[in-house]
Structure formats: C-alpha cells, structure tokens
Amino acid sequence: MHHLSRRTLLAAATAGVAATALSTAPARAAAQPSDQALKKIISGMSLEEKVGQLFVMRVYGHSATAPDQADIDANLKEIGVRTAAEMIDKYKLGGIIYFAWAHNVRDPHQIADLSNGIQQAGSRQPSRIPLLIATDQEHGIVCRVGKPATLFPGAMALGAGGSHSDARKAGQIAGAELRAIGIVQDYAPDADVNVNPANPVIGVRSFGADPQAVAGMVAAQVKGYQSAGIASTAKHFPGHGDTATDSHTGLPVITHTREQWEQLDKPSFQAAIAAGIDSIMTAHIVVPALDPAEDPATLSHPILTGILREQLGYDGVVITDSLGMEGVRTKYGDERVPVLALKAGVDQLLNPPTLDVSWNALLNAVRSGEVTEARLDESILRILRLKAKLGLFKDPYVTHRGVDRTVGTPGHLAAADRIAERTTTLLVNKDGLLPLSRRTHKNVLVLGANPASPSLSDGPPTTVLGAALTELGFSATVLATGTAPTQAVIDQAVAAAAGQDAVLIGTYNVAAGSAQQKLVNAVAATGVPVVTLSMRNPYDVAQLSASDAHVAAYSWIDVELRAAVRVLAGAAEPRGKLPVAVQKADDPTQVLYPIGYGLRY
C-alpha cells in the first residue's frame, strides 16, 4: 500500500462498532477500554468474526494489497486468497505472523507499510478490530527482522552474560524497534531450560540449564519487551528443554516426573507470569506425568487449564506453537486440532497448515455445540484485553518518521555491541595464546562454517570474522570450509595455513568424528596456533581437544561474532560464563566444564 498519513489511517479505524462501544467511556479509558466496553464489541460480532479472531496466520508478500505475482500465486495455492487484505476480509482474522521466507520483512519502511495495510484491512471489517501483528524475534539464531534493525545476542549468550539489566535492555530496545514497524507481539523469550545437550530445536535459544538462573533472565526480558509497548510471549509451555526430538518433525516425549517438572521447568514460566507476561506459547510435546492421556501439551486440558490456568493462576493469552508442525498433527487430524486446542484452554491458534480447514472446523464445532459460543467469548475477551493494553484501539498505525527515529539507531547498535562483549565466553587458552597480538599473530587465516541468513548479516560468518580482524589491524585471509568439509577442502585449508601466524576456525555443532573435527585436527597438526570459535552450541569445545584456544559466541549473528573477535584481539575482556554444563566427549556422565565456567585474561 501507499504510505498514508496517521490521520487518514486513524479515520478508517475509529468508525464502526468498536468506536461506538468505546465512545461512552471517558478519554482515559479510550486508550485501554474496560471489560464492559470490550464485551460490548464481542456481543456485536458475528460467529464468523469470533472464530476468525482466534487465528494468527501467515501470508506471502511485502504489501497487504499489492504483493509480487509469485507471492500472489503462493497465497492462492496455500490459502485460497491473493493478498493479506483478502485473507482478512474472508476469514476475519485476529492476527498475522511475519516471516522472512514469506517476504514480509524486506526493510523497515516496507514492514511499517505492510503493518499499516493490514490494520487498514482490519478497520474495514464490521467489528473494526485491530490485528495483533506478530513475529519470532528471539535474537541470536532466531530472527525474522534483519538489518538495519538492531540485532542482539540470543538467550544463551545473554545467559552467559548473566546480567538481568542487559537482558532487560535488549528486550526494551528490540521491543521499541518492533513496535515502530507495527509488530506488537513478539514470540520471545524462550523460557525453556536446556538440560539436554542433544536438544535439536532449543539449545542456544534457551538462557541456560539452571532453572533459577533461567527464571531470572526470563523475567528481566519480559519486563524489557513489555516496557516498550509490545506483548512478550514465554515459550514453550510446559517446557521444551529436555527433548531429543524436534517438534517441527516429530512428537517429543518428556519423561520428567511431576516433581522434576516442578523443579526444572516450572520456575521460568512462573517467573514470566509474576513479571506480567502477556502471552504464553504452548509446546507440541507429550509429558505423561502431567497428562496420562499423552496428548500434546497444546491439546491437553490437564496441562493448559489444570496447570497453567488453575495452578499457576495465568489468565493472559495462551497461543499455540505453529499448527503446521508435525508434533501437533501426529495424533489428530488438522480438522480436530483447533477444536481440541480451544477445549484445552488455548486462545490463539497459530499458523494452521490449511486455514480454510481449521477455520471451518472450529466454526462447525461451535454450530454443533461441541464448543460453546461462551467459550469462544472467553478467549476473545483475553485477546481484546491484550489489544486494548497495547493501545491498538486508540492507534494501531506507525509512521516512517517513527521508524527512522527508532530502528537501528547508533545508540541502539552501540548498546548491542556492549552487551555482546559481556557474553563472549573463553573456555580454553593453552599457554596464554589469547589475546592475539598484532605483533606476533599479524597474519590470521579464517576458516569455518557459514550458516548465516543473508538478511541478518553483513555477509557469511567467515567474511564477518575476517573483516572484524582487519578492522583491528590484523591481516586476515578467508577460506569458507562449510559444516561438512571434504578431504579436498581440508587439504586446501592445511595448505592455506602455511605461513600464517594463527588460524581462526568457526565451528557449528561439531560431532565426534565429523568433518569439522577432522578439519581442526588437520590444521592443528601443522603447528600453527589454532583458535576455534563455536558459532552455535558451546558443546563444540568437547570435540575440539586439538584447539589451542576456544571461545563460545553462541550465534553466528554479526554482533556476537564481532564481539568475539574483539575479545580474541584483547580489545575486550572475556566476561561470559557458561550457562550450561559441557560434558566430556568420551564420557558424557562426566562434566568437562561446569555451569559458571569461564576464563579471563
């Protein structure tokens, strides 16, 4: 859509049922309507509008009304509509989720215009209810909005820094930037306690393995996000930190006893609730100790109503994880999942694989009496309370001027750099190799994996590392070797190491006997000092005994890589402490580096 003025957009939003319902309230209440006013809105909604209000859906395209033809084709194939505006018109949606792969997030001005277009489409519906626009912006390895927005270290890095103040500041700045582009609900922070090093889906998305430490960081980040005027979302209830299966592709089973759940998983969600969390996301996991029927938590009344609502006293918005994930589709068909989720205690239904199937299934469940309209109204009231709290009834729109004042400012970027420096963790430093000296280690060969998303970085990680070294006065040569280097690539790296003063190798989830491990061993055998830098899981260090020094950065995002290089070069002190334990490679029952371990210069 074209960039419209705030006045024009507000004029569209303040007409109709919602405005009528709110007009009798005093001016102060207009910004945050009372339950009575919200119930009046609900009473005027059709059944179709009520059902639609529960869904948060993906859509392809950079514009609400004029996406590219390829995105129109994708929308027609997956959703049966051409545009976001048509989807809102047809299904009366309550929310939209943005993804980079759906081409929703090209640049800040475009995102702001897309958000305004979505809100304008909502204002044309009979109820005139603004939408909750959401995304997964956890930072670290999970980001949807890239540069020039400010990108912060992810949860495990912040856990290594151990500063509640830094966690809160990161949330506050990130939240302000999201709000400036029209995103009002962030599916962060991750409140899972990562006690399983083999966890394929959480890992560094968690603040760590100590339940109380994670709880403190979660509470701090929730307060940071919500102080910026967006809804924070703690996930994935009742706790996804001890899984060996990825719920995107299977149904994980957690064998914790009830007592273990109380000790390990409960504290962080309890802390989020105490901090005033606006929404909580469910996990597609089975926890037999919490629900003997072994339903996924997303569909479990004992877990979502019995524990979350009744035991923990939570009355905010409960949202499912994506309903397109296999974990929630394994036991029941797609037409049953939204109905069972609502009966379990869910309010928002996120990203079903086929919207028409899910939407009609819920509509028919209400018409048949399986789900009462009163139950529907309970969830809608929670959703509208959140929209009111966020000020969306008063003004759901954003401006380019607000974007320019807020997104990626020098002050925000500097804050991210300072925070990142305090997270970098030094785990190995044989014979005091680090910090590298420009006098004795002038020439550095940079090798390693390149898992980065181009939209989130200044280039592949090896390029970023090389550039950061060059900026600090080193002479860097870059050779990308990947996550699975062939013997030919390893031989090339060994040859390139000749004549170098040091080699820096970025690693990514190194396994025993893997090609990455062979690369490190082969380069170390040349006698050139080798520094390894884990760009995701800190557990890599257990497989890299040939390294002369090892640093954990917890992510391949630029801000963390640049901070790690400053630490390597002595421009910053390594202050991070492991928030998880690293077990010995040859005996996982023994701890190699405990929680809290970290070297200093």
PDB file of N, CA and C in Angstrom, residues 354-435:
ATOM      1  N   THR A 354      -3.641 -25.468   6.763  1.00  0.00           N
ATOM      2  CA  THR A 354      -4.690 -25.074   5.818  1.00  0.00           C
ATOM      3  C   THR A 354      -5.729 -24.269   6.586  1.00  0.00           C
ATOM      4  N   LEU A 355      -5.726 -22.977   6.398  1.00  0.00           N
ATOM      5  CA  LEU A 355      -6.597 -22.097   7.174  1.00  0.00           C
ATOM      6  C   LEU A 355      -8.064 -22.441   6.976  1.00  0.00           C
ATOM      7  N   ASP A 356      -8.460 -22.723   5.745  1.00  0.00           N
ATOM      8  CA  ASP A 356      -9.869 -22.994   5.474  1.00  0.00           C
ATOM      9  C   ASP A 356     -10.358 -24.208   6.258  1.00  0.00           C
ATOM     10  N   VAL A 357      -9.535 -25.257   6.319  1.00  0.00           N
ATOM     11  CA  VAL A 357      -9.906 -26.464   7.053  1.00  0.00           C
ATOM     12  C   VAL A 357     -10.057 -26.164   8.545  1.00  0.00           C
ATOM     13  N   SER A 358      -9.067 -25.482   9.120  1.00  0.00           N
ATOM     14  CA  SER A 358      -9.086 -25.197  10.558  1.00  0.00           C
ATOM     15  C   SER A 358     -10.198 -24.228  10.928  1.00  0.00           C
ATOM     16  N   TRP A 359     -10.362 -23.189  10.141  1.00  0.00           N
ATOM     17  CA  TRP A 359     -11.377 -22.163  10.410  1.00  0.00           C
ATOM     18  C   TRP A 359     -12.770 -22.770  10.368  1.00  0.00           C
ATOM     19  N   ASN A 360     -13.058 -23.552   9.332  1.00  0.00           N
ATOM     20  CA  ASN A 360     -14.382 -24.172   9.214  1.00  0.00           C
ATOM     21  C   ASN A 360     -14.607 -25.253  10.255  1.00  0.00           C
ATOM     22  N   ALA A 361     -13.545 -25.952  10.639  1.00  0.00           N
ATOM     23  CA  ALA A 361     -13.684 -26.979  11.673  1.00  0.00           C
ATOM     24  C   ALA A 361     -14.124 -26.356  12.991  1.00  0.00           C
ATOM     25  N   LEU A 362     -13.529 -25.224  13.338  1.00  0.00           N
ATOM     26  CA  LEU A 362     -13.911 -24.558  14.578  1.00  0.00           C
ATOM     27  C   LEU A 362     -15.310 -23.959  14.467  1.00  0.00           C
ATOM     28  N   LEU A 363     -15.601 -23.369  13.319  1.00  0.00           N
ATOM     29  CA  LEU A 363     -16.937 -22.815  13.098  1.00  0.00           C
ATOM     30  C   LEU A 363     -18.003 -23.900  13.249  1.00  0.00           C
ATOM     31  N   ASN A 364     -17.770 -25.067  12.658  1.00  0.00           N
ATOM     32  CA  ASN A 364     -18.734 -26.165  12.738  1.00  0.00           C
ATOM     33  C   ASN A 364     -18.827 -26.736  14.148  1.00  0.00           C
ATOM     34  N   ALA A 365     -17.710 -26.709  14.883  1.00  0.00           N
ATOM     35  CA  ALA A 365     -17.734 -27.210  16.265  1.00  0.00           C
ATOM     36  C   ALA A 365     -18.616 -26.329  17.137  1.00  0.00           C
ATOM     37  N   VAL A 366     -18.618 -25.039  16.877  1.00  0.00           N
ATOM     38  CA  VAL A 366     -19.500 -24.137  17.638  1.00  0.00           C
ATOM     39  C   VAL A 366     -20.953 -24.334  17.211  1.00  0.00           C
ATOM     40  N   ARG A 367     -21.174 -24.436  15.931  1.00  0.00           N
ATOM     41  CA  ARG A 367     -22.542 -24.616  15.434  1.00  0.00           C
ATOM     42  C   ARG A 367     -23.153 -25.931  15.922  1.00  0.00           C
ATOM     43  N   SER A 368     -22.307 -26.960  16.081  1.00  0.00           N
ATOM     44  CA  SER A 368     -22.811 -28.258  16.531  1.00  0.00           C
ATOM     45  C   SER A 368     -22.969 -28.333  18.039  1.00  0.00           C
ATOM     46  N   GLY A 369     -22.402 -27.367  18.753  1.00  0.00           N
ATOM     47  CA  GLY A 369     -22.496 -27.361  20.209  1.00  0.00           C
ATOM     48  C   GLY A 369     -21.317 -28.013  20.900  1.00  0.00           C
ATOM     49  N   GLU A 370     -20.353 -28.557  20.144  1.00  0.00           N
ATOM     50  CA  GLU A 370     -19.185 -29.161  20.785  1.00  0.00           C
ATOM     51  C   GLU A 370     -18.375 -28.107  21.542  1.00  0.00           C
ATOM     52  N   VAL A 371     -18.286 -26.927  20.981  1.00  0.00           N
ATOM     53  CA  VAL A 371     -17.672 -25.778  21.644  1.00  0.00           C
ATOM     54  C   VAL A 371     -18.743 -24.711  21.782  1.00  0.00           C
ATOM     55  N   THR A 372     -18.916 -24.194  22.978  1.00  0.00           N
ATOM     56  CA  THR A 372     -19.946 -23.179  23.174  1.00  0.00           C
ATOM     57  C   THR A 372     -19.457 -21.811  22.715  1.00  0.00           C
ATOM     58  N   GLU A 373     -20.407 -20.959  22.341  1.00  0.00           N
ATOM     59  CA  GLU A 373     -20.035 -19.603  21.968  1.00  0.00           C
ATOM     60  C   GLU A 373     -19.498 -18.847  23.176  1.00  0.00           C
ATOM     61  N   ALA A 374     -19.971 -19.225  24.357  1.00  0.00           N
ATOM     62  CA  ALA A 374     -19.444 -18.597  25.576  1.00  0.00           C
ATOM     63  C   ALA A 374     -17.962 -18.906  25.751  1.00  0.00           C
ATOM     64  N   ARG A 375     -17.554 -20.142  25.402  1.00  0.00           N
ATOM     65  CA  ARG A 375     -16.123 -20.486  25.479  1.00  0.00           C
ATOM     66  C   ARG A 375     -15.330 -19.658  24.477  1.00  0.00           C
ATOM     67  N   LEU A 376     -15.885 -19.462  23.303  1.00  0.00           N
ATOM     68  CA  LEU A 376     -15.260 -18.613  22.308  1.00  0.00           C
ATOM     69  C   LEU A 376     -15.072 -17.200  22.859  1.00  0.00           C
ATOM     70  N   ASP A 377     -16.106 -16.703  23.499  1.00  0.00           N
ATOM     71  CA  ASP A 377     -16.073 -15.335  24.027  1.00  0.00           C
ATOM     72  C   ASP A 377     -15.001 -15.152  25.099  1.00  0.00           C
ATOM     73  N   GLU A 378     -14.744 -16.200  25.891  1.00  0.00           N
ATOM     74  CA  GLU A 378     -13.688 -16.115  26.910  1.00  0.00           C
ATOM     75  C   GLU A 378     -12.344 -15.806  26.268  1.00  0.00           C
ATOM     76  N   SER A 379     -12.029 -16.528  25.203  1.00  0.00           N
ATOM     77  CA  SER A 379     -10.745 -16.312  24.525  1.00  0.00           C
ATOM     78  C   SER A 379     -10.703 -14.960  23.828  1.00  0.00           C
ATOM     79  N   ILE A 380     -11.800 -14.585  23.207  1.00  0.00           N
ATOM     80  CA  ILE A 380     -11.828 -13.302  22.506  1.00  0.00           C
ATOM     81  C   ILE A 380     -11.645 -12.157  23.491  1.00  0.00           C
ATOM     82  N   LEU A 381     -12.224 -12.266  24.673  1.00  0.00           N
ATOM     83  CA  LEU A 381     -12.051 -11.208  25.666  1.00  0.00           C
ATOM     84  C   LEU A 381     -10.585 -11.088  26.065  1.00  0.00           C
ATOM     85  N   ARG A 382      -9.912 -12.207  26.259  1.00  0.00           N
ATOM     86  CA  ARG A 382      -8.481 -12.131  26.585  1.00  0.00           C
ATOM     87  C   ARG A 382      -7.696 -11.471  25.453  1.00  0.00           C
ATOM     88  N   ILE A 383      -8.018 -11.831  24.222  1.00  0.00           N
ATOM     89  CA  ILE A 383      -7.314 -11.259  23.067  1.00  0.00           C
ATOM     90  C   ILE A 383      -7.590  -9.756  22.960  1.00  0.00           C
ATOM     91  N   LEU A 384      -8.838  -9.364  23.143  1.00  0.00           N
ATOM     92  CA  LEU A 384      -9.177  -7.940  23.048  1.00  0.00           C
ATOM     93  C   LEU A 384      -8.572  -7.148  24.206  1.00  0.00           C
ATOM     94  N   ARG A 385      -8.502  -7.757  25.381  1.00  0.00           N
ATOM     95  CA  ARG A 385      -7.818  -7.081  26.500  1.00  0.00           C
ATOM     96  C   ARG A 385      -6.370  -6.768  26.121  1.00  0.00           C
ATOM     97  N   LEU A 386      -5.715  -7.738  25.473  1.00  0.00           N
ATOM     98  CA  LEU A 386      -4.329  -7.523  25.080  1.00  0.00           C
ATOM     99  C   LEU A 386      -4.236  -6.425  24.024  1.00  0.00           C
ATOM    100  N   LYS A 387      -5.114  -6.447  23.050  1.00  0.00           N
ATOM    101  CA  LYS A 387      -5.105  -5.406  22.028  1.00  0.00           C
ATOM    102  C   LYS A 387      -5.360  -4.027  22.649  1.00  0.00           C
ATOM    103  N   ALA A 388      -6.239  -3.994  23.643  1.00  0.00           N
ATOM    104  CA  ALA A 388      -6.512  -2.732  24.316  1.00  0.00           C
ATOM    105  C   ALA A 388      -5.302  -2.265  25.117  1.00  0.00           C
ATOM    106  N   LYS A 389      -4.681  -3.204  25.834  1.00  0.00           N
ATOM    107  CA  LYS A 389      -3.494  -2.858  26.621  1.00  0.00           C
ATOM    108  C   LYS A 389      -2.392  -2.277  25.741  1.00  0.00           C
ATOM    109  N   LEU A 390      -2.271  -2.811  24.532  1.00  0.00           N
ATOM    110  CA  LEU A 390      -1.241  -2.352  23.606  1.00  0.00           C
ATOM    111  C   LEU A 390      -1.614  -1.045  22.909  1.00  0.00           C
ATOM    112  N   GLY A 391      -2.803  -0.531  23.187  1.00  0.00           N
ATOM    113  CA  GLY A 391      -3.221   0.746  22.609  1.00  0.00           C
ATOM    114  C   GLY A 391      -3.681   0.654  21.174  1.00  0.00           C
ATOM    115  N   LEU A 392      -4.010  -0.549  20.705  1.00  0.00           N
ATOM    116  CA  LEU A 392      -4.347  -0.708  19.294  1.00  0.00           C
ATOM    117  C   LEU A 392      -5.698  -0.101  18.936  1.00  0.00           C
ATOM    118  N   PHE A 393      -6.628  -0.076  19.888  1.00  0.00           N
ATOM    119  CA  PHE A 393      -7.916   0.547  19.590  1.00  0.00           C
ATOM    120  C   PHE A 393      -7.769   2.059  19.431  1.00  0.00           C
ATOM    121  N   LYS A 394      -6.803   2.617  20.123  1.00  0.00           N
ATOM    122  CA  LYS A 394      -6.568   4.056  20.030  1.00  0.00           C
ATOM    123  C   LYS A 394      -5.797   4.411  18.764  1.00  0.00           C
ATOM    124  N   ASP A 395      -4.746   3.621  18.438  1.00  0.00           N
ATOM    125  CA  ASP A 395      -3.914   3.928  17.274  1.00  0.00           C
ATOM    126  C   ASP A 395      -3.074   2.712  16.911  1.00  0.00           C
ATOM    127  N   PRO A 396      -3.487   1.955  15.891  1.00  0.00           N
ATOM    128  CA  PRO A 396      -2.714   0.778  15.504  1.00  0.00           C
ATOM    129  C   PRO A 396      -1.649   1.059  14.444  1.00  0.00           C
ATOM    130  N   TYR A 397      -1.494   2.317  14.051  1.00  0.00           N
ATOM    131  CA  TYR A 397      -0.662   2.637  12.901  1.00  0.00           C
ATOM    132  C   TYR A 397       0.715   3.167  13.291  1.00  0.00           C
ATOM    133  N   VAL A 398       1.642   3.061  12.338  1.00  0.00           N
ATOM    134  CA  VAL A 398       3.016   3.534  12.539  1.00  0.00           C
ATOM    135  C   VAL A 398       3.391   4.450  11.384  1.00  0.00           C
ATOM    136  N   THR A 399       4.506   5.166  11.535  1.00  0.00           N
ATOM    137  CA  THR A 399       4.934   6.114  10.514  1.00  0.00           C
ATOM    138  C   THR A 399       6.389   5.892  10.132  1.00  0.00           C
ATOM    139  N   HIS A 400       6.742   6.347   8.953  1.00  0.00           N
ATOM    140  CA  HIS A 400       8.143   6.280   8.539  1.00  0.00           C
ATOM    141  C   HIS A 400       9.016   7.125   9.460  1.00  0.00           C
ATOM    142  N   ARG A 401       8.474   8.225   9.915  1.00  0.00           N
ATOM    143  CA  ARG A 401       9.260   9.078  10.824  1.00  0.00           C
ATOM    144  C   ARG A 401       9.573   8.319  12.112  1.00  0.00           C
ATOM    145  N   GLY A 402       8.587   7.608  12.627  1.00  0.00           N
ATOM    146  CA  GLY A 402       8.826   6.815  13.829  1.00  0.00           C
ATOM    147  C   GLY A 402       9.843   5.718  13.597  1.00  0.00           C
ATOM    148  N   VAL A 403       9.806   5.110  12.416  1.00  0.00           N
ATOM    149  CA  VAL A 403      10.798   4.097  12.054  1.00  0.00           C
ATOM    150  C   VAL A 403      12.197   4.705  12.077  1.00  0.00           C
ATOM    151  N   ASP A 404      12.344   5.845  11.418  1.00  0.00           N
ATOM    152  CA  ASP A 404      13.664   6.465  11.290  1.00  0.00           C
ATOM    153  C   ASP A 404      14.223   6.921  12.634  1.00  0.00           C
ATOM    154  N   ARG A 405      13.334   7.289  13.553  1.00  0.00           N
ATOM    155  CA  ARG A 405      13.780   7.731  14.882  1.00  0.00           C
ATOM    156  C   ARG A 405      14.198   6.569  15.763  1.00  0.00           C
ATOM    157  N   THR A 406      13.756   5.360  15.425  1.00  0.00           N
ATOM    158  CA  THR A 406      13.852   4.242  16.375  1.00  0.00           C
ATOM    159  C   THR A 406      14.694   3.075  15.900  1.00  0.00           C
ATOM    160  N   VAL A 407      14.573   2.699  14.656  1.00  0.00           N
ATOM    161  CA  VAL A 407      15.130   1.425  14.186  1.00  0.00           C
ATOM    162  C   VAL A 407      16.605   1.561  13.810  1.00  0.00           C
ATOM    163  N   GLY A 408      17.437   0.744  14.464  1.00  0.00           N
ATOM    164  CA  GLY A 408      18.857   0.690  14.122  1.00  0.00           C
ATOM    165  C   GLY A 408      19.604   1.986  14.365  1.00  0.00           C
ATOM    166  N   THR A 409      19.237   2.715  15.412  1.00  0.00           N
ATOM    167  CA  THR A 409      19.921   3.965  15.705  1.00  0.00           C
ATOM    168  C   THR A 409      21.331   3.690  16.222  1.00  0.00           C
ATOM    169  N   PRO A 410      22.231   4.670  16.107  1.00  0.00           N
ATOM    170  CA  PRO A 410      23.593   4.444  16.622  1.00  0.00           C
ATOM    171  C   PRO A 410      23.610   4.052  18.092  1.00  0.00           C
ATOM    172  N   GLY A 411      22.742   4.649  18.889  1.00  0.00           N
ATOM    173  CA  GLY A 411      22.694   4.303  20.308  1.00  0.00           C
ATOM    174  C   GLY A 411      22.279   2.866  20.545  1.00  0.00           C
ATOM    175  N   HIS A 412      21.295   2.399  19.779  1.00  0.00           N
ATOM    176  CA  HIS A 412      20.843   1.010  19.900  1.00  0.00           C
ATOM    177  C   HIS A 412      21.936   0.037  19.470  1.00  0.00           C
ATOM    178  N   LEU A 413      22.593   0.337  18.361  1.00  0.00           N
ATOM    179  CA  LEU A 413      23.658  -0.543  17.872  1.00  0.00           C
ATOM    180  C   LEU A 413      24.823  -0.605  18.844  1.00  0.00           C
ATOM    181  N   ALA A 414      25.154   0.534  19.442  1.00  0.00           N
ATOM    182  CA  ALA A 414      26.249   0.557  20.422  1.00  0.00           C
ATOM    183  C   ALA A 414      25.882  -0.264  21.655  1.00  0.00           C
ATOM    184  N   ALA A 415      24.616  -0.183  22.076  1.00  0.00           N
ATOM    185  CA  ALA A 415      24.174  -0.971  23.229  1.00  0.00           C
ATOM    186  C   ALA A 415      24.294  -2.463  22.935  1.00  0.00           C
ATOM    187  N   ALA A 416      23.930  -2.868  21.718  1.00  0.00           N
ATOM    188  CA  ALA A 416      24.038  -4.283  21.347  1.00  0.00           C
ATOM    189  C   ALA A 416      25.492  -4.747  21.373  1.00  0.00           C
ATOM    190  N   ASP A 417      26.394  -3.901  20.885  1.00  0.00           N
ATOM    191  CA  ASP A 417      27.818  -4.257  20.907  1.00  0.00           C
ATOM    192  C   ASP A 417      28.328  -4.420  22.335  1.00  0.00           C
ATOM    193  N   ARG A 418      27.947  -3.500  23.211  1.00  0.00           N
ATOM    194  CA  ARG A 418      28.405  -3.577  24.614  1.00  0.00           C
ATOM    195  C   ARG A 418      27.878  -4.835  25.289  1.00  0.00           C
ATOM    196  N   ILE A 419      26.609  -5.132  25.054  1.00  0.00           N
ATOM    197  CA  ILE A 419      26.011  -6.322  25.668  1.00  0.00           C
ATOM    198  C   ILE A 419      26.687  -7.583  25.136  1.00  0.00           C
ATOM    199  N   ALA A 420      26.942  -7.624  23.831  1.00  0.00           N
ATOM    200  CA  ALA A 420      27.564  -8.814  23.225  1.00  0.00           C
ATOM    201  C   ALA A 420      28.943  -9.083  23.809  1.00  0.00           C
ATOM    202  N   GLU A 421      29.707  -8.026  24.045  1.00  0.00           N
ATOM    203  CA  GLU A 421      31.043  -8.212  24.619  1.00  0.00           C
ATOM    204  C   GLU A 421      30.985  -8.904  25.973  1.00  0.00           C
ATOM    205  N   ARG A 422      29.914  -8.638  26.723  1.00  0.00           N
ATOM    206  CA  ARG A 422      29.806  -9.223  28.063  1.00  0.00           C
ATOM    207  C   ARG A 422      29.309 -10.668  28.045  1.00  0.00           C
ATOM    208  N   THR A 423      29.022 -11.193  26.852  1.00  0.00           N
ATOM    209  CA  THR A 423      28.541 -12.574  26.757  1.00  0.00           C
ATOM    210  C   THR A 423      29.607 -13.551  26.268  1.00  0.00           C
ATOM    211  N   THR A 424      30.611 -13.064  25.541  1.00  0.00           N
ATOM    212  CA  THR A 424      31.628 -13.938  24.943  1.00  0.00           C
ATOM    213  C   THR A 424      32.362 -14.720  26.031  1.00  0.00           C
ATOM    214  N   THR A 425      32.475 -16.030  25.847  1.00  0.00           N
ATOM    215  CA  THR A 425      32.994 -16.916  26.895  1.00  0.00           C
ATOM    216  C   THR A 425      34.268 -17.614  26.426  1.00  0.00           C
ATOM    217  N   LEU A 426      35.342 -17.430  27.174  1.00  0.00           N
ATOM    218  CA  LEU A 426      36.626 -18.074  26.890  1.00  0.00           C
ATOM    219  C   LEU A 426      36.706 -19.384  27.674  1.00  0.00           C
ATOM    220  N   LEU A 427      36.842 -20.500  26.954  1.00  0.00           N
ATOM    221  CA  LEU A 427      36.839 -21.808  27.598  1.00  0.00           C
ATOM    222  C   LEU A 427      38.203 -22.487  27.608  1.00  0.00           C
ATOM    223  N   VAL A 428      39.023 -22.206  26.602  1.00  0.00           N
ATOM    224  CA  VAL A 428      40.358 -22.808  26.521  1.00  0.00           C
ATOM    225  C   VAL A 428      41.346 -21.719  26.112  1.00  0.00           C
ATOM    226  N   ASN A 429      42.507 -21.712  26.772  1.00  0.00           N
ATOM    227  CA  ASN A 429      43.551 -20.750  26.392  1.00  0.00           C
ATOM    228  C   ASN A 429      44.914 -21.332  26.750  1.00  0.00           C
ATOM    229  N   LYS A 430      45.346 -22.322  25.962  1.00  0.00           N
ATOM    230  CA  LYS A 430      46.600 -23.022  26.238  1.00  0.00           C
ATOM    231  C   LYS A 430      47.788 -22.071  26.090  1.00  0.00           C
ATOM    232  N   ASP A 431      48.641 -22.091  27.076  1.00  0.00           N
ATOM    233  CA  ASP A 431      49.879 -21.296  27.061  1.00  0.00           C
ATOM    234  C   ASP A 431      49.623 -19.807  26.824  1.00  0.00           C
ATOM    235  N   GLY A 432      48.442 -19.353  27.211  1.00  0.00           N
ATOM    236  CA  GLY A 432      48.139 -17.928  27.101  1.00  0.00           C
ATOM    237  C   GLY A 432      48.152 -17.410  25.675  1.00  0.00           C
ATOM    238  N   LEU A 433      47.707 -18.238  24.729  1.00  0.00           N
ATOM    239  CA  LEU A 433      47.690 -17.814  23.317  1.00  0.00           C
ATOM    240  C   LEU A 433      46.898 -16.528  23.126  1.00  0.00           C
ATOM    241  N   LEU A 434      45.754 -16.447  23.774  1.00  0.00           N
ATOM    242  CA  LEU A 434      44.911 -15.250  23.666  1.00  0.00           C
ATOM    243  C   LEU A 434      45.217 -14.281  24.801  1.00  0.00           C
ATOM    244  N   PRO A 435      45.083 -12.993  24.543  1.00  0.00           N
ATOM    245  CA  PRO A 435      44.640 -12.389  23.286  1.00  0.00           C
ATOM    246  C   PRO A 435      45.727 -12.409  22.224  1.00  0.00           C
TER     247      PRO A 435
END
